[in-house]
Coordinates of C-alpha atoms in Angstrom, one line a residue:
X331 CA 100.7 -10.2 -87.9
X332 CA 98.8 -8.9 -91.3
X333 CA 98.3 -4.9 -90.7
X334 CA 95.3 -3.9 -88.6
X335 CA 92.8 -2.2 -90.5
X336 CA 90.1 -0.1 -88.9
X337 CA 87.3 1.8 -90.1
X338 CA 88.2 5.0 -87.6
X339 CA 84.7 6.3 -87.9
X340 CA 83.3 3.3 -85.7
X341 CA 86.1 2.8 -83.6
X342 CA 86.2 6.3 -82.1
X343 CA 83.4 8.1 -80.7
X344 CA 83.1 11.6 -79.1
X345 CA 81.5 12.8 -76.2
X346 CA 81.4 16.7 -75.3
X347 CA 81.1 17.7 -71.8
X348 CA 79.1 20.9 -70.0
X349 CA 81.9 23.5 -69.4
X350 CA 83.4 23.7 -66.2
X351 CA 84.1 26.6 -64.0
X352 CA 86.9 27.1 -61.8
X353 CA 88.5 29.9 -59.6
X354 CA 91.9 31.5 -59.5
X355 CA 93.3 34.1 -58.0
X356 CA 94.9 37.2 -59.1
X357 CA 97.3 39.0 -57.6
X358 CA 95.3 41.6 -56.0
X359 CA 93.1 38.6 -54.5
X360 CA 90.5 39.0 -56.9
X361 CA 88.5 35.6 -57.8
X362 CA 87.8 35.3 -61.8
X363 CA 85.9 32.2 -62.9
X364 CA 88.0 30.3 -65.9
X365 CA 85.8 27.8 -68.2
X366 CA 87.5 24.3 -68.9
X367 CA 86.1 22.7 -72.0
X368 CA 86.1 19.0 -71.8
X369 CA 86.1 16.5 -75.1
X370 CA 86.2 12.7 -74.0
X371 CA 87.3 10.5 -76.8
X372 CA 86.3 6.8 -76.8
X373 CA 88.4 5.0 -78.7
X374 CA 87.1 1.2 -78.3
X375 CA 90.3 -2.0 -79.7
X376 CA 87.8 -4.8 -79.5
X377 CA 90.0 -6.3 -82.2
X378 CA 93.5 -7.3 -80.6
X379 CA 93.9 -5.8 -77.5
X380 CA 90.3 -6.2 -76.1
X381 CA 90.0 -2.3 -74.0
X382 CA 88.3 0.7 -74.4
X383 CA 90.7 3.5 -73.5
X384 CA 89.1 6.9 -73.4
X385 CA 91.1 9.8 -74.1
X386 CA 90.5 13.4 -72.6
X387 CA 91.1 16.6 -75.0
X388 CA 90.6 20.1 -73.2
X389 CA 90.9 23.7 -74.3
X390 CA 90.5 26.1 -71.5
X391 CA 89.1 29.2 -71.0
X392 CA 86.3 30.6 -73.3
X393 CA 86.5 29.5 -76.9
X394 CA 87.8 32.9 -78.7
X395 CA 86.7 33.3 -82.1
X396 CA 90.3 34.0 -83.9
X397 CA 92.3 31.3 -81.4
X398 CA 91.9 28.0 -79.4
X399 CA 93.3 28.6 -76.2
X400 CA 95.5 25.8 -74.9
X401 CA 94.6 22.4 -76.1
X402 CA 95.9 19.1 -74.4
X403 CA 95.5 15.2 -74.5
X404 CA 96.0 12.7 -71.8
X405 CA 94.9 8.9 -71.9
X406 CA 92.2 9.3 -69.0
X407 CA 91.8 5.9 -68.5
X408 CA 91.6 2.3 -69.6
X409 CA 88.7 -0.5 -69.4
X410 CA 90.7 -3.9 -70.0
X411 CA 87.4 -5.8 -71.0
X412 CA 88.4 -9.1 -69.3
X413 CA 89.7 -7.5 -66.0
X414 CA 86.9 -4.6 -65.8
X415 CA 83.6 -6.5 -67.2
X416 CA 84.6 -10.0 -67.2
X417 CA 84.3 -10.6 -70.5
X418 CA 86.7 -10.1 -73.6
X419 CA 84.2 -10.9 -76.2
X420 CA 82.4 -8.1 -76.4
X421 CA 82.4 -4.2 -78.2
X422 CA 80.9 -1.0 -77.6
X423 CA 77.4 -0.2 -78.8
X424 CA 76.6 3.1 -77.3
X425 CA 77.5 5.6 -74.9
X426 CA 76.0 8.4 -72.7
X427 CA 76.7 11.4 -70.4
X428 CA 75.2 12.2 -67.4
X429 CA 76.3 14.0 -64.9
X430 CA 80.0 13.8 -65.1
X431 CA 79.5 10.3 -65.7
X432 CA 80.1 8.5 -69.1
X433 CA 77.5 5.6 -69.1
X434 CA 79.0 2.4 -71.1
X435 CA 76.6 -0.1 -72.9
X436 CA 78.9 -3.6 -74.6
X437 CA 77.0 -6.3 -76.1
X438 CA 78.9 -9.6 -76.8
X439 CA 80.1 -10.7 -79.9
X440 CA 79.2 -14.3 -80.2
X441 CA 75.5 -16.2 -80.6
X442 CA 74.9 -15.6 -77.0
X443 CA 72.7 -12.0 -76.5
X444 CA 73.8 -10.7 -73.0
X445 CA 74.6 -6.9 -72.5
X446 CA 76.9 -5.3 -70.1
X447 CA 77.4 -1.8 -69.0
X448 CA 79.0 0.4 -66.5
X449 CA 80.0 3.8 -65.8
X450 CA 83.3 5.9 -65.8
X451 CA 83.2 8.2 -62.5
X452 CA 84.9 11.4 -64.7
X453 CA 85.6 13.2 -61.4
X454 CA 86.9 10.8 -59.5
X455 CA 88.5 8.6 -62.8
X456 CA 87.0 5.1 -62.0
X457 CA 85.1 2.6 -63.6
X458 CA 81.6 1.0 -62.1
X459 CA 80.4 -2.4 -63.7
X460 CA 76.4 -2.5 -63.4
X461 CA 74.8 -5.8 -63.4
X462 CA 72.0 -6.4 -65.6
X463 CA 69.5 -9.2 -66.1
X464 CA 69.8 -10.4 -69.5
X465 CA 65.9 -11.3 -70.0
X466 CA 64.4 -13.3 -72.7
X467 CA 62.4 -9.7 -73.0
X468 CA 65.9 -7.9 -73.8
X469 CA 67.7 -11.1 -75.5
X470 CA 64.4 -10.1 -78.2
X471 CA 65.0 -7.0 -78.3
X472 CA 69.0 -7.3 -79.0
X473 CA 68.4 -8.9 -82.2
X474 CA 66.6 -5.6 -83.3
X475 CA 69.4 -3.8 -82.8
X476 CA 71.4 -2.3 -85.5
X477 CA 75.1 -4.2 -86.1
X478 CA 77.2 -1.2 -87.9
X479 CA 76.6 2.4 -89.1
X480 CA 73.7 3.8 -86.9
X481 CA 73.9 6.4 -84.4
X482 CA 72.8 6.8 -80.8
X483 CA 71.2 10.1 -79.2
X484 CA 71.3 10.4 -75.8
X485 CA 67.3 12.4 -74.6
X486 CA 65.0 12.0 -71.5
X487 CA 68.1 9.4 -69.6
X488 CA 67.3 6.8 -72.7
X489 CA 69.9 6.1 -75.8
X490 CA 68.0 5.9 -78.7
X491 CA 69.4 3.3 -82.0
X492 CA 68.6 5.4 -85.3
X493 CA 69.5 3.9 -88.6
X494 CA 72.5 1.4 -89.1
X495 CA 72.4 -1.7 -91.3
X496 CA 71.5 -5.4 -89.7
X497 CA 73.2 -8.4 -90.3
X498 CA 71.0 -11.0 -91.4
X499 CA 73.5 -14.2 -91.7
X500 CA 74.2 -13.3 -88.0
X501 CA 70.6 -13.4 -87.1
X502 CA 69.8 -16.1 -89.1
X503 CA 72.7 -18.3 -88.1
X504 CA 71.1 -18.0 -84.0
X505 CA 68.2 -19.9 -85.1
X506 CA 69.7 -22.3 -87.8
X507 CA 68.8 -25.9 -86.9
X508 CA 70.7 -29.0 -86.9
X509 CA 68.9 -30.4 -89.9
X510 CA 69.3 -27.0 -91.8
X511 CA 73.3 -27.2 -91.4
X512 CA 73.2 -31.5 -93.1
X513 CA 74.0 -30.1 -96.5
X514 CA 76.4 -30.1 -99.1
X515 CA 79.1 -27.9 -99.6
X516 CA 78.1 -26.3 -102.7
X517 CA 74.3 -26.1 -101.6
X518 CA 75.9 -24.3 -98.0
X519 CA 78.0 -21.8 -100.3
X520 CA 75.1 -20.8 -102.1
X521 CA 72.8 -20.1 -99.0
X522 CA 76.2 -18.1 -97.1
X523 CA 76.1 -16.4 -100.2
X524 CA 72.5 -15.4 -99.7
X525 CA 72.5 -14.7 -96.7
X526 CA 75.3 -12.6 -95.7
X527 CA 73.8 -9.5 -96.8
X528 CA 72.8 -6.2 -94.9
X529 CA 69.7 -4.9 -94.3
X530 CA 68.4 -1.5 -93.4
X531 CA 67.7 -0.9 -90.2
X532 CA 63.6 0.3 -90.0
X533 CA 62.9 0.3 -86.1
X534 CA 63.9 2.0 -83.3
X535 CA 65.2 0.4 -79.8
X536 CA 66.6 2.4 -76.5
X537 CA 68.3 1.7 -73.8
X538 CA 66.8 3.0 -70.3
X539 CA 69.3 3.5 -68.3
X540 CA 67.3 4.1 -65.0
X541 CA 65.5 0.6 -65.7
X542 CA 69.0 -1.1 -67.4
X543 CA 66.6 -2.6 -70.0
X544 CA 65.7 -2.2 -73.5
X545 CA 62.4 -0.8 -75.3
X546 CA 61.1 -0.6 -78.4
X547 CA 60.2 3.1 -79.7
X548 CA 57.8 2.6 -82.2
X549 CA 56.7 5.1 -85.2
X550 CA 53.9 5.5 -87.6
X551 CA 54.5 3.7 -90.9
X552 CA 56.7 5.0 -93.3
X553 CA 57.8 7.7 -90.7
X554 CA 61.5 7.3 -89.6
X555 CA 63.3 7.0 -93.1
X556 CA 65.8 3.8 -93.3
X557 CA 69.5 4.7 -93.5
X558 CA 72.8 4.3 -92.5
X559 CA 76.3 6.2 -92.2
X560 CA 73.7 9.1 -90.8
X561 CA 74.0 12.2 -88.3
X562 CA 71.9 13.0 -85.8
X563 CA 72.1 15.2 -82.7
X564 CA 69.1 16.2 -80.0
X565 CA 68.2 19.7 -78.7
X566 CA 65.3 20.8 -75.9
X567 CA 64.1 17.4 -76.9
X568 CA 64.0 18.2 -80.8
X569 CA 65.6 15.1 -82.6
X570 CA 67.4 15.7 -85.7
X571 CA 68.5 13.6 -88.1
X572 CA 70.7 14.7 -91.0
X573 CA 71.7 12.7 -94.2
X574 CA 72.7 9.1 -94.9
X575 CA 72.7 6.1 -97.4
X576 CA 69.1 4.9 -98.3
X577 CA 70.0 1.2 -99.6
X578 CA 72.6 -0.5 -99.1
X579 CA 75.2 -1.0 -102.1
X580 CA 78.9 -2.6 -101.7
X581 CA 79.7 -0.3 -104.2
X582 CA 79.0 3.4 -102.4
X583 CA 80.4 5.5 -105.5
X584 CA 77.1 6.0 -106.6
X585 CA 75.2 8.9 -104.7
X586 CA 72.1 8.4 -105.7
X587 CA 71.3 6.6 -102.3
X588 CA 72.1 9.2 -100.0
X589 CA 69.6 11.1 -98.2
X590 CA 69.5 14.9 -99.0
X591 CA 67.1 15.7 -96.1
X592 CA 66.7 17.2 -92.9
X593 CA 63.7 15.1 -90.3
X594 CA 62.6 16.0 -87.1
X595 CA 60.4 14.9 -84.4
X596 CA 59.9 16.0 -80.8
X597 CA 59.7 13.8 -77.7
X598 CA 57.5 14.9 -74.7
X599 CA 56.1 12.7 -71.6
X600 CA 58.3 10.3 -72.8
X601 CA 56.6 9.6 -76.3
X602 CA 57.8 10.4 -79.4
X603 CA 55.9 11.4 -82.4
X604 CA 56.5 10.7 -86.1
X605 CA 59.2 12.4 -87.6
X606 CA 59.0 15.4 -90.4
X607 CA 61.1 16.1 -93.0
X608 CA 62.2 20.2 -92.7
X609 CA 61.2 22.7 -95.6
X610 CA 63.4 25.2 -95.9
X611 CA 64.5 27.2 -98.9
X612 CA 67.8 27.3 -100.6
X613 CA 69.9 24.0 -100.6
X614 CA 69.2 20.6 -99.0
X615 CA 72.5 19.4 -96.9
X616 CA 74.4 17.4 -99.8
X617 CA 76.1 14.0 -99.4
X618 CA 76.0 14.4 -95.2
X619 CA 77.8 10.9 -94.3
X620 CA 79.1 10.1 -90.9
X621 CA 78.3 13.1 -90.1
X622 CA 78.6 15.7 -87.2
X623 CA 75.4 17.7 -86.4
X624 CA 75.6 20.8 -83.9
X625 CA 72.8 23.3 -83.4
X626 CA 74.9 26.4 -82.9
X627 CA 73.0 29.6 -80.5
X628 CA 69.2 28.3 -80.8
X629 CA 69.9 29.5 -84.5
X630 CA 72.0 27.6 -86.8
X631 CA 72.0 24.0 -87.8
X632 CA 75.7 22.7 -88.5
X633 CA 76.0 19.3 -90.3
X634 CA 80.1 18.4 -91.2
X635 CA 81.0 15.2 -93.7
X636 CA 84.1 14.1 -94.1
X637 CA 82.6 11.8 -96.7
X638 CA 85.0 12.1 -99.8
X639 CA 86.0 15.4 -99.1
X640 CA 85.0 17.5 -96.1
X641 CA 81.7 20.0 -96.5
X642 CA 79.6 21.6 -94.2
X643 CA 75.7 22.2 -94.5
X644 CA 74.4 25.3 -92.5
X645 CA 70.7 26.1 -92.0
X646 CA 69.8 29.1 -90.3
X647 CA 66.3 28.6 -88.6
X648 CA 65.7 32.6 -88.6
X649 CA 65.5 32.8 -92.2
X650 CA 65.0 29.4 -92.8
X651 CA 67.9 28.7 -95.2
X652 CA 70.1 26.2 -96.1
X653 CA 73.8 26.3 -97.8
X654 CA 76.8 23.8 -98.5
X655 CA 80.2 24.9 -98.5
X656 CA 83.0 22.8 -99.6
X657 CA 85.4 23.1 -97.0
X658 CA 88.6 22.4 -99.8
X659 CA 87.4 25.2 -101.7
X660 CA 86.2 27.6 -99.0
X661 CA 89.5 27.0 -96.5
X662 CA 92.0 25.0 -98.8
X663 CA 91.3 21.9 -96.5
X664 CA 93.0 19.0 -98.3
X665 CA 91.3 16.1 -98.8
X666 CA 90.9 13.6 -95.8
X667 CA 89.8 10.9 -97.7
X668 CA 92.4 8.4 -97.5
X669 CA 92.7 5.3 -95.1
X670 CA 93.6 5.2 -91.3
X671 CA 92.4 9.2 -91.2
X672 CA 89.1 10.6 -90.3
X673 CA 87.6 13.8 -89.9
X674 CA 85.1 14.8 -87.2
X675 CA 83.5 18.3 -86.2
X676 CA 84.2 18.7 -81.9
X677 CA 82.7 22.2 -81.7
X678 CA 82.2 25.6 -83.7
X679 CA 81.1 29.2 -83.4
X680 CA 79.1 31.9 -85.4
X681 CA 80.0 35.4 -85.6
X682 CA 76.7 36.8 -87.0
X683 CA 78.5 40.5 -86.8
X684 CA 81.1 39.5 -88.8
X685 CA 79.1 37.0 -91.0
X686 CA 82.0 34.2 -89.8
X687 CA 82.0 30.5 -88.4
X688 CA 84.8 29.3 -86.4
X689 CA 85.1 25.4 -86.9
X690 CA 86.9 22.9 -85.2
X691 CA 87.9 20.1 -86.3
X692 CA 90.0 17.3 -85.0
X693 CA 91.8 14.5 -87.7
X694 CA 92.3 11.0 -86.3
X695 CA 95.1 9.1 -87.6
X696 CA 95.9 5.3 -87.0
X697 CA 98.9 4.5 -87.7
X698 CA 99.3 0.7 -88.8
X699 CA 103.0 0.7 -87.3
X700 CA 102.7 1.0 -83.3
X701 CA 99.2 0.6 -83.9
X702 CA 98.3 3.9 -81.9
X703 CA 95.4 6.0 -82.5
X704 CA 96.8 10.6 -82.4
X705 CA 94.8 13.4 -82.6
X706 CA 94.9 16.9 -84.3
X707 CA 93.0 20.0 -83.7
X708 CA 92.3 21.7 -86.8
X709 CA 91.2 25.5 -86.3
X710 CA 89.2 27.3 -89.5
X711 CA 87.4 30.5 -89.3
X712 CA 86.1 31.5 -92.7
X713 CA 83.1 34.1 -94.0
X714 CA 79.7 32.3 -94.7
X715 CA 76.3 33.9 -95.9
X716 CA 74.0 34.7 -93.1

């Protein structure tokens, strides 16, 4: 068997979950409250062995601003795709949490549009399958969904799709007739050719998950800015979406076509309204790709890349300033950019006394061998401008 290559920043997904409190005793029968932090890695094989298995990374107590308090990883459990769902053929297109519950959306990967979902009980560590009627509605709507390099944001109990690229020789080949395949083989090479091409992305489509169904979230014209390889995250229904390629080139050394802007819209009684893009002074966040996005104490925007070599972007909302920092040069990070490794941003801290941010990372490594999937918790505090 040829060596399994995988793109690591679409096979693995992360999902952060609400502290949790717990009581011990102390000797002299005191009760103190302890606060488990919970990080619940998907990581989806929809290549060879057909499961999602999601992985559970905890640090307990409060997150101290010079250490990490003990960290540990434990498979939490396995969806076998066939056994669980009933179907093999299928990947992971978004994911939720609710609850304590991880809500699972698969879409298959043949002609045939159906969707399937189901939810992982975290407390209880089981798996749910939820039937849903696969519409001619929804089979529509599936086909406007994006097919690589888009994010989802979880607001209001629906998943919104933002950005991603479409692939129009898949769409295309669901409605090719039988007269249109009669051709010869040089004519057919030339139309593959021409056909199996990207596109951006340019609507939006969510997933209810009270109603199981998908909608389409429409905007003004021109409002929601096509990309892919974005960031995104959602706060007191604020969406924000950071960075991004704006056309799509097979050859991504030129950054020319990355975003280098901040937009925002706000949703309320369940409509959203067009999106902005932020003025702010100083710098504009600077080749943001696949990138983390965490608004830190109602104050700071943090956007981390590991695009090339790994950066951070930091606006601060109070004085409306924004600042890059290249992490090799700030902390002596070395370069991530190689294949089978990715970097991703899990949580971080600001020290506005002390004018310091406390970021953690964690570096995913496939290793082609055993074909396993490890993690490491990288722990950086350095000085930043505030």
């Amino acid at each position: 068997m040829e060596n399994m290559k995988i793109n690591l920043s679409s096979q693995v997904s992360f999902l952060k979950i609400k502290n949790i409190k717990t009581e011990s005793n102390q000797k002299n029968n005191e009760s103190i409250e302890q606060t488990k932090r919970f990080l619940y890695c998907l990581l989806y094989d929809d290549q060879i062995n057909k499961k999602l298995i999601i992985y559970q990374i905890k640090y307990s107590n409060e997150l101290k601003f010079n250490n990490i308090s003990s960290i540990e990883q434990k498979i939490k459990y396995e969806i076998k795709y066939k056994e669980d769902i009933g179907n093999d053929n299928i990947h992971l297109i978004a994911k939720a949490n609710l609850d304590n519950k991880i809500y699972l959306i698969f879409i298959t990967n043949n002609n045939i549009c159906n969707i399937f979902a189901g939810i992982f009980d975290i407390e209880i560590d089981k798996y749910f399958p939820i039937i849903i009627e696969n519409s001619s509605k929804l089979k529509e709507l599936i086909k406007q969904l994006p097919d690589k390099d888009y994010i989802t944001i979880f607001e209001q109990n629906k998943i919104f799709f933002f950005g991603g690229l479409i692939d129009q020789s898949k769409k295309r080949n669901n409605s090719i007739s039988p007269i249109t395949v009669q051709i010869s083989n040089e004519e057919e090479s030339k139309q593959i050719s021409s056909i199996n091409d990207f596109i951006l992305n340019k609507s939006c489509v969510y997933f209810d998950i009270e109603k199981l169904d998908l909608e389409n979230q429409k905007f003004p014209e021109n409002s929601l800015m096509p990309r892919y390889k974005l960031g995104g995250t959602c706060d007191n229904s604020i969406i924000y979406l950071i960075g991004g390629f704006t056309s799509y080139l097979n050859n991504q050394e030129n950054n020319d076509n990355i975003c280098n802007n901040l937009q925002f819209t706000k949703i309320f009684d369940d409509k959203m309204y067009q999106f902005s893009i932020a003025k702010f002074e100083g710098e504009n966040p600077k080749e943001m790709i696949d990138s983390d996005i965490l608004l830190i104490k109602n104050r700071f925007i943090v956007s981390f890349s590991g695009y090339k070599y790994a950066k951070i972007w930091i606006l601060d909302i109070k004085t409306n300033i924004g600042i890059n920092y290249d992490l090799k040069e700030k902390i002596k990070l070395e370069e991530f950019n190689k294949e089978n490794i990715f970097l991703r941003m899990i949580n971080c801290d600001i020290n506005e006394n002390s004018n310091e941010i406390n970021l953690i990372l964690v570096k995913i490594i496939f290793n082609e061998a055993n074909k396993n999937i490890k993690f490491d918790i990288i722990n950086r505090i350095f000085k930043i401008k505030i």
